[in-house]
Each structure stands twice: as C-alpha cells, then as structure tokens.
Amino acid sequence: MSNIRSVIFTLLLTASTSFAQISVLKPAFGRDGMVSSADSIASAVGVEIMKEGGNAIDAAVAMGFVLAVTYPQAGNLGGGGYYMIHLSNGGNYAIDARETAPSRAARDMYLDSVGNVDSHRELIGGLSVGVPGNVDGLILAEKKFGRLSLAKVMQPAIELAKNGFRVSYALADVFKRDKGRLSLYRTTMRYFSKDGHMYEAGELLVQKDLAKVLEKIAEKGRDGFYEGKIPEMIAREDQETGGIITAQDVENYHAELRRPISVDYRGYDVLSMPPSSSGGVCLAEELNILSKFDLSKYGYGASESLHYEIEAMRRAFADRDKYLGDVDYVSVPVKRLLSKVYADSLAKEINPFSATPSIDIYPHLIHPPHEGTHTTHYSVIDAEGNAVSVTTTLNSYFGSFVVVNGAGFFLNNEMDDFSAKPGAPNQFGAIGGYANSIAPGKRMLSSMTPTIVLKDRKPFLILGSPGGTTIINAVLQVILNVIDYHMPLARAVEAGRIQMQWVPDIVYYEPEALVYDVKQSLISRGYHLEPREYIGEVETILVTPYGYEGVADPRGPGDAEGY
Ligand code: DON
C-alpha cells in the first residue's frame, strides 16, 4: 500500500521524466508521526511519546535514553552525539554533544618511544576515553525544544533498565563477537554476562545500577550526571583502567548549541552538522561539486555518475583531512570550503575520462591506512513538522569496553578520532591533519552527519547513519538516490553504495552497486576497486504529500514506525 503511494509520489516528483523503481522493502507509513531507528524498542517508545502529546524532540530524547539501555553497543550515557533539529516555526539548530579530550591529555599521548601510534591504547581501556557529552546534549535538547518534562520522557528508559528487556539478536551477536575484549574488564562482565556467557538473544537483561543513574538524571537534570557521585565514579573507573579523566573534567563538560551547515542542492536546503563534525562540511562540499553535473541524465549506477561521485568524495575528504578540527581550537575555513566558487574550481579539475590519483591532491599528507570499524542513528518527525536527526556513538561498538562500576554504562573510545599523529590513520583509515591534533578540552573530529533536507522550508528527508567515515557518503548517496535518481525511499535506502575517502586511494563497493561492465569501465579510468559487505546503515523518513514514510536500512536490525 505504502509502496504504491511511494511510487506514485516518485512519479510526481520526477514529472514523468523517468520510471519509478520498485523495492521489496515496505516503508512504514504515518500521518501524525514517524520514527526510524536501529532498535525496535526505541522506535516503539518514540511513537508512544508522540501519541502521549510529546513533540519530535521529546520523542528523540526518550529514544536516546532508551538506546542507552537496549542498544548499549552504541546508544549511551558515556559517549557523545549530534542533534540536528528543525522546528515547525522555521528554526534550525544543531547540538554538539561531542566528547572532549581530558584536561591532562597531550598531543603525543598515544605515541610510543619511537614515535609510532599505539593504537591499542587509543582504542581499548581508560586512556581511549573522551569526556562524555551525550547526557548534556539530551538534556539541552529537551530543555530548549521539548514539550514534556525530562522525567516523563525518561520514564520508558528507567523502566526498561529496572525491569529488564529481552536481548535482541543484534545485541547478542555483538556481545558474542566482542566477548574477548569485553572480558578484559571484570566490571563489564559483571553487568553483561551471566553464568560465564554473554547475554544471549531472548534473555532478560536487567540493569539496576543504570536505572538508578537514569533516575538521578530524571530528578536533577544535568546535575544528576555532571555533579555529585557520577563524575567521581567515571574518573575512578577510567583511571583504574589506564585513563586520565578527572571528576572535574566531567563536571566541566558542556554541550554546545551551534548553527547548522546549510547548502542549497538543486532547490533543496540541506541542513547538516557543523564542526566538531566534518559531516556537514564534507557533505555540502560533495553536493556543491555534484551540482555542476547532470547526474539524473546518467542515472544511478552508471559509470559516468559514479565517476563524478567518486571524484567529489575524494576532494571533499582531502579537505576534511587537511582542514577540519574543533572550531573552538583551530580556525577552519568553513565559508571557503562551502563556497560555490570553490566547488566550481574543484569540479573543473575533474578529468571527465579518468580518475585523479589521491596522491595528486595533497601529496605531503598521504600515509598508508589501517582499517577497522559503531554508532547509531535515529530520525523523528511529528504531526506539526518538527523534525530531529540524531547520530550518537561510543565510537567502536561498546567503546573502550570499560563499564563504570556502580553505574553500569560503557565509556566511549572516542579519543581514536583525533589524529594521534597528523597523517597517521585512525580505525576508519581517516588521517586528519594538525587541525585535529589532541589538546586538553578539545573535541575530536567526527564524521557523523545527522541531516535534514528541507523543501520550501519544510522537512522533506531526514536521515543519518553509523559507519565512521562511510557515514558521510552513505548519507550523500541516499540524498542523490532520492533527488537525482528519483527512487522511492525504500529503494533509495537499499540500493548498493560505494565509498571513497581520498585515503586510501580505493573505491569500496557493495557488490550490488557495480555491475560487471561498470566495474570494467571504472577500472579502465584508473580506479582501484574493492568489495565491502556493508557501507552505512541509513535510518530515514521522507515527507510525501500523503504523509510520512519511514525506512530503516535493511543492512541493520532497525525498525521504522509511524502512526
Ligand atoms: O564520530 C565518528 O565519526 C566516529 N566515532 C563514528 C563511529 C562509527 O560510526 C562506528 N560505526 N560503525
């Protein structure tokens, strides 16, 4: 039913210039509200909060706290996140709840005696932890834009922690996969294993200590987390596991309200996250370059379209790694990077027939990469058209693998997102320059790209993704699929994706993205191709003249729900 609506809508959108494509995925449909997230319990809570009179912000905040309970691999109290908010009165806001480096952090803290990056210390245990920001972001969002009380929106999370919930297959799967690293820490095992095994799918996971922390936040707001016992508990756990966070670091943390990046793309206004994330700038730069080419003429998956997409990605990521960092510490030429004149010059540099070797862009910054991989995204819209797009993370799944004793939540390993040594890659192969080097109190650069696309100043598409550096390009490709390739939402989300991030000079592709002769054509233009199982996990909402469509990416365990 909703699929048919979606096809009709696509036909309207394309004004009969192309044929709509059909997807086997069924979008959720709703007129009064829609949520799309990686966790079905969180999605159900989001809808329930709106039904009870909450707006999209209330729903998003409730979902954020629920994810910290039911999706502990990425949902969090001990990590960070970004909130993109569009209000039905026209206001657009970005909340930066990114973690910060502890006050005792130093630029070379991860270098060994011969100057190499010790990636173990950067990824596992106390020293990998940034000062948690997400709780302040959630509270700021609720206080400034919510309609209900904090206590009300936190009630579902509190109950789920206190009474327990049935562990999902997705969570059991990652528990199993990461058992080795989880079992490095006794406290972690005490909370998340039972009779010697990690919690399995269907088992009831009760988190009493976490419930107490949530109750304190519900009662006292910011002070329930950033004052009193919690900062001390975080500092103690962090230091016992090799870290340097102090209670005062936690007390001093503040989320920031920022102005979203806004770029016009073929008549749509794309709003996304400003620094400390690179997401918005990078996405905008890619879109600006691509606006110079008639992608819809070539179509999705054509070697011509892919050529321009890859070259736009390469150039935007080169600038990401060269220029971007925390704007409170370094000056980032955001205006220049977003200017149409600059995009014009980059577009002109693209050879229509062949790949530009990455080494030709900023040769002195290139180093060999290493790879690795979790984060989660959710999108919300209410009946009035208030829209929220949130990406939140511990960085890797379960972050540092350290759980705070007495509080029951994981601490992030976000310090890996700094460039520990300018030019040396992090777990996502992102290299980063001096702009992203470590300094006390500084935010590490992110790729998270919570995005809201407006049409005539009203929400049109709400989306975002996990996946480290692949986030930016996963979001880009869903936008192109909808706007340039005229796909219905479900098809736009499931369609195969590619990834190019300047370094390494490789185009990663999901097998479905490139058919045989397209591969041959790209190889003959000089591209190096490598298959990858999944690129991104995009949770989306599309506004149609008939109502809201929601699609959770089939690459993940998610669920869209509307009413
Ligand atoms: O902020 C960032 O860009 C990363 N810490 C996000 C990590 C992530 O998406 C992992 N997910 N697969």
Coordinates of N, CA, C and O in Angstrom, one line a residue, residues 4-5 34 45 50 87 89 120 156 178 208 227 246 259 268 321 359 362 381 400-401 431 438:
I4 N 3.0 1.6 -3.0 CA 2.3 2.1 -4.2 C 2.3 3.7 -4.1 O 2.6 4.4 -5.0
R5 N 2.0 4.1 -2.8 CA 2.0 5.6 -2.6 C 3.3 6.1 -3.0 O 3.5 7.2 -3.6
M34 N 6.5 9.8 12.8 CA 7.3 8.7 12.3 C 8.6 8.7 13.0 O 9.2 9.8 13.3
V45 N 9.0 3.3 21.6 CA 8.9 4.4 22.6 C 8.7 5.7 22.0 O 7.9 6.6 22.4
M50 N 5.1 10.5 21.3 CA 4.3 11.5 20.4 C 2.8 11.3 20.6 O 2.1 12.3 20.7
L87 N 12.5 23.1 13.6 CA 11.2 23.4 14.3 C 10.2 23.8 13.3 O 10.5 24.5 12.3
N89 N 8.3 26.2 13.4 CA 8.3 27.6 13.2 C 9.4 28.1 12.3 O 9.6 29.3 12.2
H120 N 46.4 0.4 20.3 CA 45.7 -0.4 21.3 C 45.2 0.6 22.4 O 44.0 0.6 22.8
P156 N 10.3 5.7 30.2 CA 10.5 4.4 29.5 C 11.9 3.8 29.7 O 12.0 2.6 29.9
D178 N 32.4 -9.6 20.4 CA 33.4 -8.8 21.1 C 33.7 -9.4 22.5 O 34.3 -8.7 23.3
K208 N 20.0 -2.6 37.1 CA 19.5 -1.8 38.2 C 20.4 -0.6 38.5 O 19.8 0.5 38.8
E227 N 27.2 16.4 38.3 CA 27.6 16.8 39.7 C 27.5 15.6 40.5 O 26.8 14.6 40.2
T246 N 39.5 13.2 35.0 CA 39.2 13.6 36.4 C 37.7 13.9 36.6 O 37.0 14.2 35.6
R259 N 25.1 26.6 14.9 CA 24.3 26.9 13.7 C 24.6 25.8 12.7 O 25.7 25.5 12.3
Y268 N 16.8 22.2 -3.0 CA 16.5 21.7 -1.7 C 17.6 22.3 -0.7 O 18.7 22.5 -1.1
D321 N 40.4 16.1 5.7 CA 41.6 15.7 6.5 C 42.6 16.8 6.6 O 43.4 16.9 7.6
I359 N 47.1 10.9 -4.5 CA 48.4 11.5 -4.2 C 48.6 12.9 -4.8 O 49.3 13.7 -4.4
Y362 N 46.7 16.3 -2.0 CA 47.7 16.9 -1.0 C 48.8 15.9 -0.7 O 48.7 15.2 0.3
I381 N 9.9 12.6 13.2 CA 9.1 13.8 12.8 C 7.8 13.7 13.5 O 7.3 12.6 13.7
S400 N 35.3 1.8 24.7 CA 36.5 1.4 25.3 C 36.4 0.0 25.9 O 37.4 -0.5 26.4
F401 N 35.2 -0.6 26.0 CA 34.9 -1.9 26.7 C 34.9 -1.7 28.2 O 34.6 -2.7 28.9
I431 N 42.7 10.1 8.1 CA 44.1 10.5 8.6 C 44.0 11.9 9.4 O 44.5 11.9 10.5
I438 N 45.5 16.4 19.2 CA 44.9 16.4 20.6 C 45.3 17.6 21.4 O 46.5 18.1 21.3

